[in-house]
DNA sequence: TTATAGGTTATGATATATAATAACTGTCTC
DNA sequence: GAGACAGTTATTATATATCATAACCTATAA
């Protein structure tokens, strides 16, 4: 896994998490909707999983956004610091 | 695999093929660039593979487009008919 | 203290994406 | 006809995404 690839997965995961929170859902909400276990969604949102197209589709549908939205530049607000 | 999922993979594959051709590359060109075998790229472009995020990234980089471009509505010109 | 909610990490089993090879379509050119 | 080029289909092997469970952390609240 190159650092570019690592950054890419982290970016996608961050976008998923941001859109999910913006839509008012918890990880568990989405997991219930698409029948996924929460550790797996957590791994995706943290960029530790090389997510597939269909999994992206399911998550996007559950959140109510377009898959395309997962590939922009995430809002760059750091979590805490 | 639901029909919605099937349509989604076909759409993504069609977008990949269209962007690749528009950029003037053959399947073999891309395969050589990213070290993928041509049957696999063929399967992806025909929507028979649930492509992963990193594979999309590699293909997009090789073509010279953004991954986001694979998720729009493809130009709806039929191949022959 | 105890309990709940939201999220993370570790781990094992199973399904499947990818790697790889061979054989097969046309289509075009010689 | 033969040869090359672009793409497809079938197939097996290997790597890994997903499924699933348990345990953990940090708040917040009773």
PDB file of C-alpha atoms (C1' of nucleotides) in Angstrom:
ATOM      1  CA  UNK A   1       0.000   0.000   0.000  1.00  0.00           C
ATOM      2  CA  UNK A   2       1.585   3.284  -1.116  1.00  0.00           C
ATOM      3  CA  UNK A   3       1.205   6.452   0.905  1.00  0.00           C
ATOM      4  CA  UNK A   4      -0.893   7.932  -1.909  1.00  0.00           C
ATOM      5  CA  UNK A   5      -3.261   4.988  -1.667  1.00  0.00           C
ATOM      6  CA  UNK A   6      -3.337   5.283   2.085  1.00  0.00           C
ATOM      7  CA  UNK A   7      -4.201   8.959   1.854  1.00  0.00           C
ATOM      8  CA  UNK A   8      -6.916   8.174  -0.674  1.00  0.00           C
ATOM      9  CA  UNK A   9      -8.646   5.625   1.553  1.00  0.00           C
ATOM     10  CA  UNK A  10      -8.405   7.982   4.507  1.00  0.00           C
ATOM     11  CA  UNK A  11      -9.960  10.755   2.428  1.00  0.00           C
ATOM     12  CA  UNK A  12     -12.845   8.552   1.321  1.00  0.00           C
ATOM     13  CA  UNK A  13     -13.441   7.354   4.864  1.00  0.00           C
ATOM     14  CA  UNK A  14     -13.373  10.881   6.200  1.00  0.00           C
ATOM     15  CA  UNK A  15     -15.916  11.943   3.597  1.00  0.00           C
ATOM     16  CA  UNK A  16     -18.203   9.075   4.521  1.00  0.00           C
ATOM     17  CA  UNK A  17     -18.018   9.965   8.214  1.00  0.00           C
ATOM     18  CA  UNK A  18     -18.622  13.661   7.544  1.00  0.00           C
ATOM     19  CA  UNK A  19     -21.634  13.069   5.320  1.00  0.00           C
ATOM     20  CA  UNK A  20     -23.035  10.564   7.790  1.00  0.00           C
ATOM     21  CA  UNK A  21     -22.737  12.961  10.729  1.00  0.00           C
ATOM     22  CA  UNK A  22     -24.093  15.854   8.693  1.00  0.00           C
ATOM     23  CA  UNK A  23     -27.152  13.740   7.908  1.00  0.00           C
ATOM     24  CA  UNK A  24     -27.577  12.990  11.609  1.00  0.00           C
ATOM     25  CA  UNK A  25     -26.795   9.306  11.625  1.00  0.00           C
ATOM     26  CA  UNK A  26     -24.615   7.277  13.966  1.00  0.00           C
ATOM     27  CA  UNK A  27     -22.470   4.434  12.679  1.00  0.00           C
ATOM     28  CA  UNK A  28     -24.981   2.067  14.245  1.00  0.00           C
ATOM     29  CA  UNK A  29     -27.859   3.677  12.352  1.00  0.00           C
ATOM     30  CA  UNK A  30     -26.150   3.013   9.042  1.00  0.00           C
ATOM     31  CA  UNK A  31     -25.055  -0.460  10.077  1.00  0.00           C
ATOM     32  CA  UNK A  32     -28.617  -1.393  10.984  1.00  0.00           C
ATOM     33  CA  UNK A  33     -29.894  -0.037   7.687  1.00  0.00           C
ATOM     34  CA  UNK A  34     -27.446  -1.914   5.488  1.00  0.00           C
ATOM     35  CA  UNK A  35     -26.830  -4.904   7.764  1.00  0.00           C
ATOM     36  CA  UNK A  36     -23.155  -4.242   8.336  1.00  0.00           C
ATOM     37  CA  UNK A  37     -21.340  -4.678  11.657  1.00  0.00           C
ATOM     38  CA  UNK A  38     -20.046  -1.526  13.302  1.00  0.00           C
ATOM     39  CA  UNK A  39     -16.384  -2.547  13.495  1.00  0.00           C
ATOM     40  CA  UNK A  40     -16.405  -2.832   9.719  1.00  0.00           C
ATOM     41  CA  UNK A  41     -17.924   0.587   9.150  1.00  0.00           C
ATOM     42  CA  UNK A  42     -15.434   2.002  11.636  1.00  0.00           C
ATOM     43  CA  UNK A  43     -12.570   0.488   9.671  1.00  0.00           C
ATOM     44  CA  UNK A  44     -13.929   1.990   6.461  1.00  0.00           C
ATOM     45  CA  UNK A  45     -14.354   5.450   7.950  1.00  0.00           C
ATOM     46  CA  UNK A  46     -10.796   5.313   9.277  1.00  0.00           C
ATOM     47  CA  UNK A  47      -9.388   4.328   5.904  1.00  0.00           C
ATOM     48  CA  UNK A  48      -8.287   0.874   6.984  1.00  0.00           C
ATOM     49  CA  UNK A  49     -10.487  -0.907   4.421  1.00  0.00           C
ATOM     50  CA  UNK A  50     -10.236  -0.870   0.636  1.00  0.00           C
ATOM     51  CA  UNK A  51     -13.988  -0.475   0.204  1.00  0.00           C
ATOM     52  CA  UNK A  52     -15.783  -1.887  -2.825  1.00  0.00           C
ATOM     53  CA  UNK A  53     -18.113  -0.022  -5.172  1.00  0.00           C
ATOM     54  CA  UNK A  54     -21.222  -1.816  -3.940  1.00  0.00           C
ATOM     55  CA  UNK A  55     -20.439  -1.148  -0.291  1.00  0.00           C
ATOM     56  CA  UNK A  56     -20.023   2.526  -1.152  1.00  0.00           C
ATOM     57  CA  UNK A  57     -23.380   2.429  -2.918  1.00  0.00           C
ATOM     58  CA  UNK A  58     -25.122   0.911   0.099  1.00  0.00           C
ATOM     59  CA  UNK A  59     -23.612   3.443   2.496  1.00  0.00           C
ATOM     60  CA  UNK A  60     -24.379   6.379   0.195  1.00  0.00           C
ATOM     61  CA  UNK A  61     -27.999   5.237  -0.166  1.00  0.00           C
ATOM     62  CA  UNK A  62     -28.358   4.843   3.595  1.00  0.00           C
ATOM     63  CA  UNK A  63     -26.962   8.316   4.238  1.00  0.00           C
ATOM     64  CA  UNK A  64     -28.930   9.853   1.397  1.00  0.00           C
ATOM     65  CA  UNK A  65     -26.057  11.167  -0.692  1.00  0.00           C
ATOM     66  CA  UNK A  66     -24.427  10.263  -3.988  1.00  0.00           C
ATOM     67  CA  UNK A  67     -21.392   7.969  -4.102  1.00  0.00           C
ATOM     68  CA  UNK A  68     -19.646  10.775  -5.951  1.00  0.00           C
ATOM     69  CA  UNK A  69     -19.733  12.793  -2.730  1.00  0.00           C
ATOM     70  CA  UNK A  70     -17.231  10.424  -1.147  1.00  0.00           C
ATOM     71  CA  UNK A  71     -14.464  11.493  -3.532  1.00  0.00           C
ATOM     72  CA  UNK A  72     -14.182  15.216  -2.988  1.00  0.00           C
ATOM     73  CA  UNK A  73     -11.842  16.934  -0.564  1.00  0.00           C
ATOM     74  CA  UNK A  74     -13.224  16.518   2.929  1.00  0.00           C
ATOM     75  CA  UNK A  75     -13.805  19.608   5.061  1.00  0.00           C
ATOM     76  CA  UNK A  76     -10.454  19.928   6.725  1.00  0.00           C
ATOM     77  CA  UNK A  77     -11.512  20.579  10.305  1.00  0.00           C
ATOM     78  CA  UNK A  78      -9.333  18.539  12.607  1.00  0.00           C
ATOM     79  CA  UNK A  79     -11.175  16.453  15.158  1.00  0.00           C
ATOM     80  CA  UNK A  80      -9.677  17.980  18.283  1.00  0.00           C
ATOM     81  CA  UNK A  81      -6.111  19.200  18.613  1.00  0.00           C
TER      82      UNK A  81
ATOM     83  CA  UNK B   1     -26.915  -8.931  -6.396  1.00  0.00           C
ATOM     84  CA  UNK B   2     -29.949  -6.642  -6.844  1.00  0.00           C
ATOM     85  CA  UNK B   3     -30.769  -5.130 -10.210  1.00  0.00           C
ATOM     86  CA  UNK B   4     -29.967  -1.682  -8.795  1.00  0.00           C
ATOM     87  CA  UNK B   5     -26.504  -2.900  -7.842  1.00  0.00           C
ATOM     88  CA  UNK B   6     -26.095  -4.509 -11.228  1.00  0.00           C
ATOM     89  CA  UNK B   7     -27.042  -1.283 -12.976  1.00  0.00           C
ATOM     90  CA  UNK B   8     -24.622   0.625 -10.765  1.00  0.00           C
ATOM     91  CA  UNK B   9     -21.635  -1.562 -11.629  1.00  0.00           C
ATOM     92  CA  UNK B  10     -22.548  -1.394 -15.311  1.00  0.00           C
ATOM     93  CA  UNK B  11     -22.713   2.386 -15.118  1.00  0.00           C
ATOM     94  CA  UNK B  12     -19.323   2.636 -13.449  1.00  0.00           C
ATOM     95  CA  UNK B  13     -17.781   0.255 -15.967  1.00  0.00           C
ATOM     96  CA  UNK B  14     -19.262   2.165 -18.860  1.00  0.00           C
ATOM     97  CA  UNK B  15     -17.859   5.400 -17.485  1.00  0.00           C
ATOM     98  CA  UNK B  16     -14.411   3.879 -17.148  1.00  0.00           C
ATOM     99  CA  UNK B  17     -14.489   2.615 -20.735  1.00  0.00           C
ATOM    100  CA  UNK B  18     -15.734   5.938 -22.070  1.00  0.00           C
ATOM    101  CA  UNK B  19     -13.113   7.989 -20.263  1.00  0.00           C
ATOM    102  CA  UNK B  20     -10.410   5.558 -21.306  1.00  0.00           C
ATOM    103  CA  UNK B  21     -11.364   5.712 -24.995  1.00  0.00           C
ATOM    104  CA  UNK B  22     -11.760   9.481 -24.871  1.00  0.00           C
ATOM    105  CA  UNK B  23      -8.209   9.716 -23.524  1.00  0.00           C
ATOM    106  CA  UNK B  24      -6.996   7.522 -26.373  1.00  0.00           C
ATOM    107  CA  UNK B  25      -5.999   4.435 -24.428  1.00  0.00           C
ATOM    108  CA  UNK B  26      -6.663   0.769 -25.141  1.00  0.00           C
ATOM    109  CA  UNK B  27      -7.433  -1.668 -22.347  1.00  0.00           C
ATOM    110  CA  UNK B  28      -3.934  -3.025 -22.830  1.00  0.00           C
ATOM    111  CA  UNK B  29      -2.401   0.419 -22.385  1.00  0.00           C
ATOM    112  CA  UNK B  30      -4.040   0.795 -18.995  1.00  0.00           C
ATOM    113  CA  UNK B  31      -3.283  -2.783 -18.002  1.00  0.00           C
ATOM    114  CA  UNK B  32       0.399  -2.300 -18.764  1.00  0.00           C
ATOM    115  CA  UNK B  33       0.456   0.945 -16.807  1.00  0.00           C
ATOM    116  CA  UNK B  34      -1.141  -0.440 -13.661  1.00  0.00           C
ATOM    117  CA  UNK B  35      -0.011  -4.067 -14.007  1.00  0.00           C
ATOM    118  CA  UNK B  36      -3.491  -5.519 -14.342  1.00  0.00           C
ATOM    119  CA  UNK B  37      -4.435  -8.342 -16.710  1.00  0.00           C
ATOM    120  CA  UNK B  38      -6.784  -7.438 -19.538  1.00  0.00           C
ATOM    121  CA  UNK B  39      -9.516  -9.974 -18.696  1.00  0.00           C
ATOM    122  CA  UNK B  40      -9.891  -8.273 -15.347  1.00  0.00           C
ATOM    123  CA  UNK B  41     -10.178  -4.798 -16.810  1.00  0.00           C
ATOM    124  CA  UNK B  42     -12.668  -6.140 -19.327  1.00  0.00           C
ATOM    125  CA  UNK B  43     -14.778  -7.586 -16.529  1.00  0.00           C
ATOM    126  CA  UNK B  44     -14.694  -4.268 -14.704  1.00  0.00           C
ATOM    127  CA  UNK B  45     -15.689  -2.251 -17.773  1.00  0.00           C
ATOM    128  CA  UNK B  46     -18.585  -4.635 -18.390  1.00  0.00           C
ATOM    129  CA  UNK B  47     -19.828  -4.343 -14.828  1.00  0.00           C
ATOM    130  CA  UNK B  48     -19.089  -7.923 -13.909  1.00  0.00           C
ATOM    131  CA  UNK B  49     -16.669  -6.968 -11.121  1.00  0.00           C
ATOM    132  CA  UNK B  50     -17.366  -5.162  -7.864  1.00  0.00           C
ATOM    133  CA  UNK B  51     -14.312  -2.942  -8.189  1.00  0.00           C
ATOM    134  CA  UNK B  52     -12.470  -1.668  -5.110  1.00  0.00           C
ATOM    135  CA  UNK B  53     -11.598   1.936  -4.313  1.00  0.00           C
ATOM    136  CA  UNK B  54      -7.875   1.446  -4.876  1.00  0.00           C
ATOM    137  CA  UNK B  55      -8.400  -0.226  -8.253  1.00  0.00           C
ATOM    138  CA  UNK B  56     -10.562   2.721  -9.270  1.00  0.00           C
ATOM    139  CA  UNK B  57      -7.805   5.067  -8.137  1.00  0.00           C
ATOM    140  CA  UNK B  58      -5.182   3.254 -10.197  1.00  0.00           C
ATOM    141  CA  UNK B  59      -7.348   3.239 -13.315  1.00  0.00           C
ATOM    142  CA  UNK B  60      -8.320   6.885 -12.903  1.00  0.00           C
ATOM    143  CA  UNK B  61      -4.667   7.888 -12.491  1.00  0.00           C
ATOM    144  CA  UNK B  62      -3.667   5.893 -15.568  1.00  0.00           C
ATOM    145  CA  UNK B  63      -6.397   7.500 -17.667  1.00  0.00           C
ATOM    146  CA  UNK B  64      -5.756  10.929 -16.242  1.00  0.00           C
ATOM    147  CA  UNK B  65      -9.164  11.621 -14.731  1.00  0.00           C
ATOM    148  CA  UNK B  66     -10.610  11.857 -11.253  1.00  0.00           C
ATOM    149  CA  UNK B  67     -12.248   8.831  -9.612  1.00  0.00           C
ATOM    150  CA  UNK B  68     -15.312  10.998  -9.194  1.00  0.00           C
ATOM    151  CA  UNK B  69     -15.741  10.931 -12.972  1.00  0.00           C
ATOM    152  CA  UNK B  70     -16.639   7.248 -12.827  1.00  0.00           C
ATOM    153  CA  UNK B  71     -19.874   7.946 -10.966  1.00  0.00           C
ATOM    154  CA  UNK B  72     -21.766  10.294 -13.251  1.00  0.00           C
ATOM    155  CA  UNK B  73     -24.292   9.288 -15.875  1.00  0.00           C
ATOM    156  CA  UNK B  74     -22.424   7.856 -18.849  1.00  0.00           C
ATOM    157  CA  UNK B  75     -23.024   9.296 -22.314  1.00  0.00           C
ATOM    158  CA  UNK B  76     -25.910   7.174 -23.454  1.00  0.00           C
ATOM    159  CA  UNK B  77     -24.829   6.321 -26.975  1.00  0.00           C
ATOM    160  CA  UNK B  78     -25.515   2.654 -27.617  1.00  0.00           C
ATOM    161  CA  UNK B  79     -22.647   0.674 -29.046  1.00  0.00           C
ATOM    162  CA  UNK B  80     -24.338  -0.576 -32.198  1.00  0.00           C
ATOM    163  CA  UNK B  81     -27.977  -1.575 -32.504  1.00  0.00           C
TER     164      UNK B  81
ATOM    165  C1'  DT C   1     -20.780   3.242  41.341  1.00  0.00           C
ATOM    166  C1'  DT C   2     -23.509   1.334  37.189  1.00  0.00           C
ATOM    167  C1'  DA C   3     -25.427   1.839  32.701  1.00  0.00           C
ATOM    168  C1'  DT C   4     -25.840   3.501  28.056  1.00  0.00           C
ATOM    169  C1'  DA C   5     -24.291   5.466  23.582  1.00  0.00           C
ATOM    170  C1'  DG C   6     -20.854   6.063  20.079  1.00  0.00           C
ATOM    171  C1'  DG C   7     -16.846   4.501  18.422  1.00  0.00           C
ATOM    172  C1'  DT C   8     -12.424   1.642  18.103  1.00  0.00           C
ATOM    173  C1'  DT C   9      -9.317  -2.472  17.928  1.00  0.00           C
ATOM    174  C1'  DA C  10      -8.292  -7.394  17.480  1.00  0.00           C
ATOM    175  C1'  DT C  11      -9.435 -11.646  15.540  1.00  0.00           C
ATOM    176  C1'  DG C  12     -11.247 -15.731  12.852  1.00  0.00           C
ATOM    177  C1'  DA C  13     -14.318 -17.508   9.050  1.00  0.00           C
ATOM    178  C1'  DT C  14     -16.192 -17.002   4.597  1.00  0.00           C
ATOM    179  C1'  DA C  15     -17.043 -14.794   0.324  1.00  0.00           C
ATOM    180  C1'  DT C  16     -15.095 -12.612  -3.486  1.00  0.00           C
ATOM    181  C1'  DA C  17     -11.765  -9.225  -5.942  1.00  0.00           C
ATOM    182  C1'  DT C  18      -7.739  -9.622  -8.091  1.00  0.00           C
ATOM    183  C1'  DA C  19      -3.740 -12.178 -10.502  1.00  0.00           C
ATOM    184  C1'  DA C  20      -2.829 -15.018 -14.146  1.00  0.00           C
ATOM    185  C1'  DT C  21      -3.233 -18.061 -18.163  1.00  0.00           C
ATOM    186  C1'  DA C  22      -5.494 -19.871 -22.316  1.00  0.00           C
ATOM    187  C1'  DA C  23      -8.770 -19.765 -25.901  1.00  0.00           C
ATOM    188  C1'  DC C  24     -12.026 -17.279 -28.358  1.00  0.00           C
ATOM    189  C1'  DT C  25     -14.356 -13.423 -30.862  1.00  0.00           C
ATOM    190  C1'  DG C  26     -14.346  -9.885 -34.482  1.00  0.00           C
ATOM    191  C1'  DT C  27     -11.818  -6.306 -37.409  1.00  0.00           C
ATOM    192  C1'  DC C  28      -8.222  -4.668 -40.226  1.00  0.00           C
ATOM    193  C1'  DT C  29      -4.204  -5.141 -43.195  1.00  0.00           C
ATOM    194  C1'  DC C  30      -1.064  -7.588 -46.018  1.00  0.00           C
TER     195       DC C  30
ATOM    196  C1'  DG D   1      -5.242 -17.188 -46.610  1.00  0.00           C
ATOM    197  C1'  DA D   2      -1.976 -15.364 -42.411  1.00  0.00           C
ATOM    198  C1'  DG D   3      -0.869 -11.931 -38.951  1.00  0.00           C
ATOM    199  C1'  DA D   4      -1.656  -8.342 -35.638  1.00  0.00           C
ATOM    200  C1'  DC D   5      -4.779  -5.628 -32.674  1.00  0.00           C
ATOM    201  C1'  DA D   6      -8.671  -4.831 -29.350  1.00  0.00           C
ATOM    202  C1'  DG D   7     -11.622  -6.964 -26.577  1.00  0.00           C
ATOM    203  C1'  DT D   8     -14.244 -10.993 -24.378  1.00  0.00           C
ATOM    204  C1'  DT D   9     -15.084 -15.373 -21.844  1.00  0.00           C
ATOM    205  C1'  DA D  10     -13.740 -19.259 -18.943  1.00  0.00           C
ATOM    206  C1'  DT D  11     -10.964 -20.896 -15.432  1.00  0.00           C
ATOM    207  C1'  DT D  12      -7.897 -21.591 -11.327  1.00  0.00           C
ATOM    208  C1'  DA D  13      -5.115 -19.636  -7.508  1.00  0.00           C
ATOM    209  C1'  DT D  14      -4.205 -16.227  -4.188  1.00  0.00           C
ATOM    210  C1'  DA D  15      -5.020 -12.139  -1.676  1.00  0.00           C
ATOM    211  C1'  DT D  16      -8.213  -9.612   0.797  1.00  0.00           C
ATOM    212  C1'  DA D  17     -13.024  -7.479   1.667  1.00  0.00           C
ATOM    213  C1'  DT D  18     -16.651  -8.624   4.179  1.00  0.00           C
ATOM    214  C1'  DC D  19     -19.141 -11.022   8.012  1.00  0.00           C
ATOM    215  C1'  DA D  20     -19.276 -11.655  12.759  1.00  0.00           C
ATOM    216  C1'  DT D  21     -18.040 -11.723  17.662  1.00  0.00           C
ATOM    217  C1'  DA D  22     -15.814 -10.033  21.831  1.00  0.00           C
ATOM    218  C1'  DA D  23     -13.416  -6.625  24.355  1.00  0.00           C
ATOM    219  C1'  DC D  24     -12.022  -2.105  24.918  1.00  0.00           C
ATOM    220  C1'  DC D  25     -12.235   3.328  25.417  1.00  0.00           C
ATOM    221  C1'  DT D  26     -14.516   7.896  26.422  1.00  0.00           C
ATOM    222  C1'  DA D  27     -18.278  10.389  27.424  1.00  0.00           C
ATOM    223  C1'  DT D  28     -22.688  11.213  29.551  1.00  0.00           C
ATOM    224  C1'  DA D  29     -26.118  10.224  32.727  1.00  0.00           C
ATOM    225  C1'  DA D  30     -28.732   7.750  36.468  1.00  0.00           C
TER     226       DA D  30
END
